[in-house]
CSV table of C-alpha atoms in Angstrom, one decimal:
chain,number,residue,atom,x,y,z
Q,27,UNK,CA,24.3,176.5,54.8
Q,28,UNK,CA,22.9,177.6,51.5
Q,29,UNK,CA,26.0,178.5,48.9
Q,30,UNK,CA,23.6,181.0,47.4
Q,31,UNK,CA,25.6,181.8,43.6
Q,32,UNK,CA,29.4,179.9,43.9
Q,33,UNK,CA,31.9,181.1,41.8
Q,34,UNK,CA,35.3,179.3,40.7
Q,35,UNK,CA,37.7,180.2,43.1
Q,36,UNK,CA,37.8,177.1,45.7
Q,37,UNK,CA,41.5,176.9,47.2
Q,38,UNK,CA,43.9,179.6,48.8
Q,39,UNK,CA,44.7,181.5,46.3
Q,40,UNK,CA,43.0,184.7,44.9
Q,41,UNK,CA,43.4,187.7,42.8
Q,42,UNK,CA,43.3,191.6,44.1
Q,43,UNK,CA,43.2,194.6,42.8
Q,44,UNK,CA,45.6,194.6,40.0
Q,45,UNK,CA,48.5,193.9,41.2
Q,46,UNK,CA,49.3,197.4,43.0
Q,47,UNK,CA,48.1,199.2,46.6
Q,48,UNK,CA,44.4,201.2,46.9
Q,49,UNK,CA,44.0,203.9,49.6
Q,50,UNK,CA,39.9,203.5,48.9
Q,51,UNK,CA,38.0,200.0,49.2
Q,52,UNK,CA,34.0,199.8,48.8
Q,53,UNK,CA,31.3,197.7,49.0
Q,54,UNK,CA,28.2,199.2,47.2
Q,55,UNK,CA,25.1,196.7,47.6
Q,56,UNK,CA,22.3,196.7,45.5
Q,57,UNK,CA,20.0,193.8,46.6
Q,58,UNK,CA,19.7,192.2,50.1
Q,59,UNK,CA,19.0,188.5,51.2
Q,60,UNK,CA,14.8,189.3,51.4
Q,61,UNK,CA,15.8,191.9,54.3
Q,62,UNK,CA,14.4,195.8,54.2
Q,63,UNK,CA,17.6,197.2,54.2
Q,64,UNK,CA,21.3,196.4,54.7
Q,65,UNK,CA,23.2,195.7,57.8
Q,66,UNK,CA,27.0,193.9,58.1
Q,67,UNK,CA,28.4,192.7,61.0
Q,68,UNK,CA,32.0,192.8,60.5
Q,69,UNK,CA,34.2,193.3,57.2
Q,70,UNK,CA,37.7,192.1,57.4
Q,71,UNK,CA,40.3,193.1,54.4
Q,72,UNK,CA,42.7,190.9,53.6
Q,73,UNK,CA,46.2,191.3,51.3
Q,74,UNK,CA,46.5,187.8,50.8
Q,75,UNK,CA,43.6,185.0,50.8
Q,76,UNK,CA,42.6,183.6,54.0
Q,77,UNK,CA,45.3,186.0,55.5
Q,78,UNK,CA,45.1,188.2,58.4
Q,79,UNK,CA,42.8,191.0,58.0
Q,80,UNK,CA,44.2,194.4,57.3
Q,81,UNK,CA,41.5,196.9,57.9
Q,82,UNK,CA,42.9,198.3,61.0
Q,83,UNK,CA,43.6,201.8,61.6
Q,84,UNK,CA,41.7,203.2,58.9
Q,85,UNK,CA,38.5,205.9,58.3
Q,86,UNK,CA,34.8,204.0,57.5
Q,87,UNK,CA,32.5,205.9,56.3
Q,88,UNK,CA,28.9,205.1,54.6
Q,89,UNK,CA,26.2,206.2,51.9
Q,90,UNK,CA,23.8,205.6,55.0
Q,91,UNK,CA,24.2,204.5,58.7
Q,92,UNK,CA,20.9,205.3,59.8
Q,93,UNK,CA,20.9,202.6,62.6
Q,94,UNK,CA,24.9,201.7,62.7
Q,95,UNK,CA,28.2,203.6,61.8
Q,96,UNK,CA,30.1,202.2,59.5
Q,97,UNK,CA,32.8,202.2,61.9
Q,98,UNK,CA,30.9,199.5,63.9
Q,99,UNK,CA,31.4,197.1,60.7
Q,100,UNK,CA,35.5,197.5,61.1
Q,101,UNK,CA,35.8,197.2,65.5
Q,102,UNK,CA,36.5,193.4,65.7
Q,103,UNK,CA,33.2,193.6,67.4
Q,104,UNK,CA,30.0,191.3,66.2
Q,105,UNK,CA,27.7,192.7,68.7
Q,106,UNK,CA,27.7,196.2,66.7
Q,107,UNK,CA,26.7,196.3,63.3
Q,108,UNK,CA,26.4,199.3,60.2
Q,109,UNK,CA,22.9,199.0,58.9
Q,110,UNK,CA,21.6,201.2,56.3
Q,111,UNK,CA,17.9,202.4,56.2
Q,112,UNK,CA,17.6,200.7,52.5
Q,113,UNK,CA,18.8,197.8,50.5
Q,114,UNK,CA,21.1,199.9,48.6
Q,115,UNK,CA,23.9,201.4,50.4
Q,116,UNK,CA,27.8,202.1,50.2
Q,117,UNK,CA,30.4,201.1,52.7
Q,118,UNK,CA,33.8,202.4,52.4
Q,119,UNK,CA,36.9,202.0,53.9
Q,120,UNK,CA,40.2,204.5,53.2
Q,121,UNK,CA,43.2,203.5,54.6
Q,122,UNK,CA,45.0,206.1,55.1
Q,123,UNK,CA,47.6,208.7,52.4
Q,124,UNK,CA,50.6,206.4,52.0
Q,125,UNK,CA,49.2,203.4,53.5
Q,126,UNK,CA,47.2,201.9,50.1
Q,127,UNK,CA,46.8,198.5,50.4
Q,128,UNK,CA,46.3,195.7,47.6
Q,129,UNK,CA,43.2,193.5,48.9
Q,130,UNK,CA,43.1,190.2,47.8
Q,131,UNK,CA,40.1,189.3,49.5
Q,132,UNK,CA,37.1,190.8,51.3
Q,133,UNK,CA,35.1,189.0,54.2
Q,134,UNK,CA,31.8,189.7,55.3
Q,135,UNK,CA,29.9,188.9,58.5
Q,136,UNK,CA,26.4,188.6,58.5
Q,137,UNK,CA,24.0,190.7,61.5
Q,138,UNK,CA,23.1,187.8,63.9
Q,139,UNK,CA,20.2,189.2,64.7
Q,140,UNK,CA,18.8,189.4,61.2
Q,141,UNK,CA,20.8,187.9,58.3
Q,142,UNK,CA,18.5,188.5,55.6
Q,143,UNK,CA,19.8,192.3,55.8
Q,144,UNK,CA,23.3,190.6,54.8
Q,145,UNK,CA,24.4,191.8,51.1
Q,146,UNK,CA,22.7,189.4,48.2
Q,147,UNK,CA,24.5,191.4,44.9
Q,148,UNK,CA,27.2,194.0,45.4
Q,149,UNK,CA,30.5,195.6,44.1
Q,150,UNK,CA,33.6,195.6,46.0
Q,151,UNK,CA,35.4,198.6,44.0
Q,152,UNK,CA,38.9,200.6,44.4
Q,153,UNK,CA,39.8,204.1,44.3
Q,154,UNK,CA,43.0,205.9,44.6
Q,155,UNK,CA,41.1,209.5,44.7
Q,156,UNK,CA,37.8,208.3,46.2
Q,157,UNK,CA,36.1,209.9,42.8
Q,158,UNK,CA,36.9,207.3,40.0
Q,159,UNK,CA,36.4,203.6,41.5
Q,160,UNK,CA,37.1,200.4,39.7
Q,161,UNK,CA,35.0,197.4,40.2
Q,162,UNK,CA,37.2,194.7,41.4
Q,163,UNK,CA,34.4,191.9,41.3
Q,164,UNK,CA,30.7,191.9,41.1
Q,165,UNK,CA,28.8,189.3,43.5
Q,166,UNK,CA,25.2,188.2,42.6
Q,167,UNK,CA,23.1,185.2,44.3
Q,168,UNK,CA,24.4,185.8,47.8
Q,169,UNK,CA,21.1,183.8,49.6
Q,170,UNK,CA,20.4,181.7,52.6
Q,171,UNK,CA,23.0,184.1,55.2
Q,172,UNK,CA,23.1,182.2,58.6
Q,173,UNK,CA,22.6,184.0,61.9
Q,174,UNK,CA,25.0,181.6,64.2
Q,175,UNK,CA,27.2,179.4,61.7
Q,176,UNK,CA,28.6,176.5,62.6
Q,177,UNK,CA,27.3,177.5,66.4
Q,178,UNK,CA,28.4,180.8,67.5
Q,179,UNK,CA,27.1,184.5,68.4
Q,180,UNK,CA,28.4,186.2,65.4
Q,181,UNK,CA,26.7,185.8,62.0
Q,182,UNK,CA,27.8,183.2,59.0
Q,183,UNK,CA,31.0,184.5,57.9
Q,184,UNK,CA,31.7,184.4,53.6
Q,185,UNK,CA,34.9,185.3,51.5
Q,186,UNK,CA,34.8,187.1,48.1
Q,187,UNK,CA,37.9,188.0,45.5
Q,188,UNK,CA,37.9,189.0,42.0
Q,189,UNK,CA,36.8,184.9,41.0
Q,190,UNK,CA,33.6,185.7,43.1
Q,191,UNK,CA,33.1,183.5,46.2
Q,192,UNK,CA,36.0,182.0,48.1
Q,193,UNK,CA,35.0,178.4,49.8
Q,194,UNK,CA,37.4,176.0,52.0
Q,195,UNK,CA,38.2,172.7,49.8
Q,196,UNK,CA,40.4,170.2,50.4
Q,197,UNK,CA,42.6,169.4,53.4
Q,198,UNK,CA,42.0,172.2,55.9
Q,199,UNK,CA,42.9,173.3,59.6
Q,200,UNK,CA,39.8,173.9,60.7
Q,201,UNK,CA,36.9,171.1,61.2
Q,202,UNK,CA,33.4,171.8,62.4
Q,203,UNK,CA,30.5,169.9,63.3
Q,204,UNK,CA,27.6,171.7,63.7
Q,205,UNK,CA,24.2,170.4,65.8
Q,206,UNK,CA,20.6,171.8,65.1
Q,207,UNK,CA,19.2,169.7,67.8
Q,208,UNK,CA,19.2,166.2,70.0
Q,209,UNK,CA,16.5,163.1,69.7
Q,210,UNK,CA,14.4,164.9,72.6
Q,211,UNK,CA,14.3,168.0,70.7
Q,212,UNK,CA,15.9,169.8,73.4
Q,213,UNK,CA,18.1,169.5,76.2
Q,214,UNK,CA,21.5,168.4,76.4
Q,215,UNK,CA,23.3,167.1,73.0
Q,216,UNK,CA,25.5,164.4,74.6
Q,217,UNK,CA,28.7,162.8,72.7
Q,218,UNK,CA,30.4,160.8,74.2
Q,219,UNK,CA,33.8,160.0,71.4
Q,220,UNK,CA,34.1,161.6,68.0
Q,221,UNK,CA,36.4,159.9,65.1
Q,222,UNK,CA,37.6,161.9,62.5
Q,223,UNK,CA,39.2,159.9,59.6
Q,224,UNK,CA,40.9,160.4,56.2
Q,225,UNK,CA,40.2,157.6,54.4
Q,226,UNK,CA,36.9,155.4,55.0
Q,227,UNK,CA,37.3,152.7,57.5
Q,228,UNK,CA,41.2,154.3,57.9
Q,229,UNK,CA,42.4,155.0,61.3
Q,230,UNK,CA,41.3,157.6,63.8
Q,231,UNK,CA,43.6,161.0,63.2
Q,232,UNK,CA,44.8,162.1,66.6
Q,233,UNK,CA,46.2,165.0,68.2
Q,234,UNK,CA,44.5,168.8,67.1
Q,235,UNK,CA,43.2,171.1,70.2
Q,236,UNK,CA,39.1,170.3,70.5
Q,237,UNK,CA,36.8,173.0,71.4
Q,238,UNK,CA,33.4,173.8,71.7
Q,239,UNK,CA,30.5,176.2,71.3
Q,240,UNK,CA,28.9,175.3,75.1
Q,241,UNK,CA,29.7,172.7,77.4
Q,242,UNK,CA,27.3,171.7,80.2
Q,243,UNK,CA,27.8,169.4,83.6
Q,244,UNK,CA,31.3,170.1,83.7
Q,245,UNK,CA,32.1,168.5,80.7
Q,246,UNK,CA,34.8,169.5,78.5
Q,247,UNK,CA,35.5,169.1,74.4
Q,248,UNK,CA,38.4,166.8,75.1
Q,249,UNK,CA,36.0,163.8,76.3
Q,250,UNK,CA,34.6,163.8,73.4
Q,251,UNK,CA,38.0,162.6,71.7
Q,252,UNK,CA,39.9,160.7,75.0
Q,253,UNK,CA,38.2,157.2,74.2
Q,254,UNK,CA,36.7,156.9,77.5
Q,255,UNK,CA,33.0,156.0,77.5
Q,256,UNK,CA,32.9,157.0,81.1
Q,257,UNK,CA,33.5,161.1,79.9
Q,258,UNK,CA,31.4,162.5,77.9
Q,259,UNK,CA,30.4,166.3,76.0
Q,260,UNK,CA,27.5,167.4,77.2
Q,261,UNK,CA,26.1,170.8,75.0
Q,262,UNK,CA,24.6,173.6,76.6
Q,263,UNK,CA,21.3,175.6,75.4
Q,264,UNK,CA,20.3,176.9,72.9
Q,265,UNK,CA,21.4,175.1,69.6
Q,266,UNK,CA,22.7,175.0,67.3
Q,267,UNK,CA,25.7,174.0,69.2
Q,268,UNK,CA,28.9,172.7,67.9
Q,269,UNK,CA,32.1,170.9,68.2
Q,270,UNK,CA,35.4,172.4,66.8
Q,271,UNK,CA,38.9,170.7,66.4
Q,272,UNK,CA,41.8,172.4,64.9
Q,273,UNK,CA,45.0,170.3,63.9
Q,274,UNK,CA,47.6,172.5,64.4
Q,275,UNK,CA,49.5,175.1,61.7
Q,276,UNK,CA,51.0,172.6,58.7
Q,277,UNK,CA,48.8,170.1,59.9
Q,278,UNK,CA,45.5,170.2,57.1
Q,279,UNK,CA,43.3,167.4,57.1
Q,280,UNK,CA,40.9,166.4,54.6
Q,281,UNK,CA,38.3,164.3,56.4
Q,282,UNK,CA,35.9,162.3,55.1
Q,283,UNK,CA,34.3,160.3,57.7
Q,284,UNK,CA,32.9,160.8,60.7
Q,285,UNK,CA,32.5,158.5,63.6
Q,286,UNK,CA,30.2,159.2,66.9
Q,287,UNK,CA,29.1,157.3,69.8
Q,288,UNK,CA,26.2,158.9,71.4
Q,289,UNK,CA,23.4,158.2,74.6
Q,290,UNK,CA,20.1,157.7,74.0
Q,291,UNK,CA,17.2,160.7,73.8
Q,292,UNK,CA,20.5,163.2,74.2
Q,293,UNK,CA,22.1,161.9,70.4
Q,294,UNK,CA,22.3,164.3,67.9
Q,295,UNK,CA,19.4,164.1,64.8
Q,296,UNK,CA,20.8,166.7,62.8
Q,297,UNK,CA,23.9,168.4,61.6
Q,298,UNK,CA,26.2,169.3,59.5
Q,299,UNK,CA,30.1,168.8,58.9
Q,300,UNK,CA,31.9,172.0,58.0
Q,301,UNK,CA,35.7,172.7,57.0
Q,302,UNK,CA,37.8,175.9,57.2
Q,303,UNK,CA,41.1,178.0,56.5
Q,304,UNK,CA,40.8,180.3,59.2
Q,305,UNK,CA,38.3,179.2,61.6
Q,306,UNK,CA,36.4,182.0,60.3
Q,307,UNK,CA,35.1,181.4,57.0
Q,308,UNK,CA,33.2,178.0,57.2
Q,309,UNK,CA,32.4,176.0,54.2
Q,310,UNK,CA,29.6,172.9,54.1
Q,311,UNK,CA,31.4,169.5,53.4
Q,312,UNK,CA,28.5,167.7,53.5
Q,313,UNK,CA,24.6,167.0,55.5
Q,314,UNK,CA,24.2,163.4,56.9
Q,315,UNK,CA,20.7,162.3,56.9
Q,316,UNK,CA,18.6,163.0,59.8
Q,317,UNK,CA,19.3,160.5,62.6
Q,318,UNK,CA,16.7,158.1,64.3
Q,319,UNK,CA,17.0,157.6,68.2
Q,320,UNK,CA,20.3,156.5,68.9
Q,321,UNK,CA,20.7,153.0,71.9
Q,322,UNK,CA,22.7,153.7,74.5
Q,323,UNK,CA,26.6,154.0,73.8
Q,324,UNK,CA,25.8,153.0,69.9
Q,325,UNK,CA,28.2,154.0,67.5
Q,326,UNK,CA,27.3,155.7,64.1
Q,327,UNK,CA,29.9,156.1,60.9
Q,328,UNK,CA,29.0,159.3,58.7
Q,329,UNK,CA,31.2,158.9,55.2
Q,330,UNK,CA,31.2,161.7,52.8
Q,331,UNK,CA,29.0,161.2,49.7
């Protein structure tokens, strides 16, 4: 995933919009990731960071919604999108009289279908009136948007507050490991265990609830992690695919290695290792280099640089 422009604030924390409720929120773009015009997925409003999202039961409305409502950016639905007919558009949300809210951080979907429409430099403002707006941060550098990220059918997700960009550091709930292809450059991505560790050459942190972006040949997430070489995960088509685990509320993890045993032609060559608050945002941890053919039932350790 490209970081595009990454601004200080790294950990749950955040700062809104001074310290009392807006009934108006914006987001005015200006420049767009090499798109012709600007399109957003989803928007999600939050009064605390990496909190639940807020915008519900409000009125969106846009500068331009040529080919998508603004609505469709607020629906909890990735499939529809708002899309302006330019690069420079304005979305806004109004809650509602009596119903101001104090956002502490914005996040934005990407349009699967073509991410480089996704916002590059914007304003996410306030207004109590909707005629006098203050700016509550200004974003620049927002390159590289992701279609499917880590492996999924809504766009790359990101999360902005007054410090700029919001990334996942640190211990986290949420682990992802995302595959761009297998040795045989397509087919089945067979795993047959994954490790997760804290400490190199530490121990192999059980429990958390596995999941995954496809599963083929009735294969399950869970024998990925069960210690059985006789089960297996088997990926479906197309990629990238990916495997999830989540460790459970007050259960963060920071990992920083990686251990997989995989088969043959059907053993991952690339992919990524991503971390998350709310198994929404998803931040890059790090890129292992691409992987040779892998021997039947070898085992591979990935350590964090």
């Amino acid at each position: 995933m490209s970081t595009g422009q990454m601004f200080g604030n790294t950990n749950p924390g955040g700062g809104g919009g001074g310290g009392s409720g807006h009934r108006y929120w914006r987001i005015s773009c200006t420049a767009v990731d090499g798109g012709a015009r600007v399109a957003i997925a989803e928007i999600l409003m939050r009064t605390t960071a990496w909190g639940a999202n807020v915008a519900t039961g409000g009125t969106a409305s846009a500068s331009d919604a040529s080919f998508g409502a603004a609505a469709n950016a607020f629906d909890g639905n990735p499939a529809t999108v708002w899309r302006a007919n330019s690069a420079t558009a304005t979305i806004t949300y109004d809650f509602g009289s009596g119903n101001a809210k104090d956002i502490q951080q914005v996040v934005i979907k990407a349009f699967p279908t073509v991410p480089t429409e996704s916002p590059k430099d914007f304003t996410i403002q306030y207004s109590d009136d909707s005629s006098s707006w203050t700016t509550l941060a200004t974003i620049t550098g927002q390159t590289g948007w992701s279609g499917a990220l880590p492996a999924d059918t809504i766009g790359e997700a990101r999360a902005f507050s007054a410090a700029g960009r919001d990334v996942a550091t640190g211990a986290a709930r949420y682990w992802a490991v995302s595959f761009a292809d297998n040795q045989a450059g397509g087919g089945v991505m067979r795993l047959v265990d994954i490790i997760f560790r804290a400490s190199s050459g530490g121990s192999n942190i059980t429990g958390g609830t596995p999941s995954v972006s496809s599963a083929a040949n009735s294969t399950t997430a869970a024998m990925a992690r069960d210690g059985n070489t006789a089960t297996v995960w088997d990926s479906n088509t197309p990629y990238p695919v990916a495997f999830y685990i989540d460790w459970g509320a007050a259960n963060d993890q920071d990992i920083v290695e990686i251990l997989m045993q995989a088969q043959n032609i059907n053993g991952p060559k690339n992919f990524k290792i991503y971390r998350s608050y709310d198994a929404i945002v998803y931040s890059l941890v790090w890129a292992p280099a691409t992987q040779g053919a892998w021997t039947n039932l070898e085992v591979r350790t990935f350590t964090k640089p």
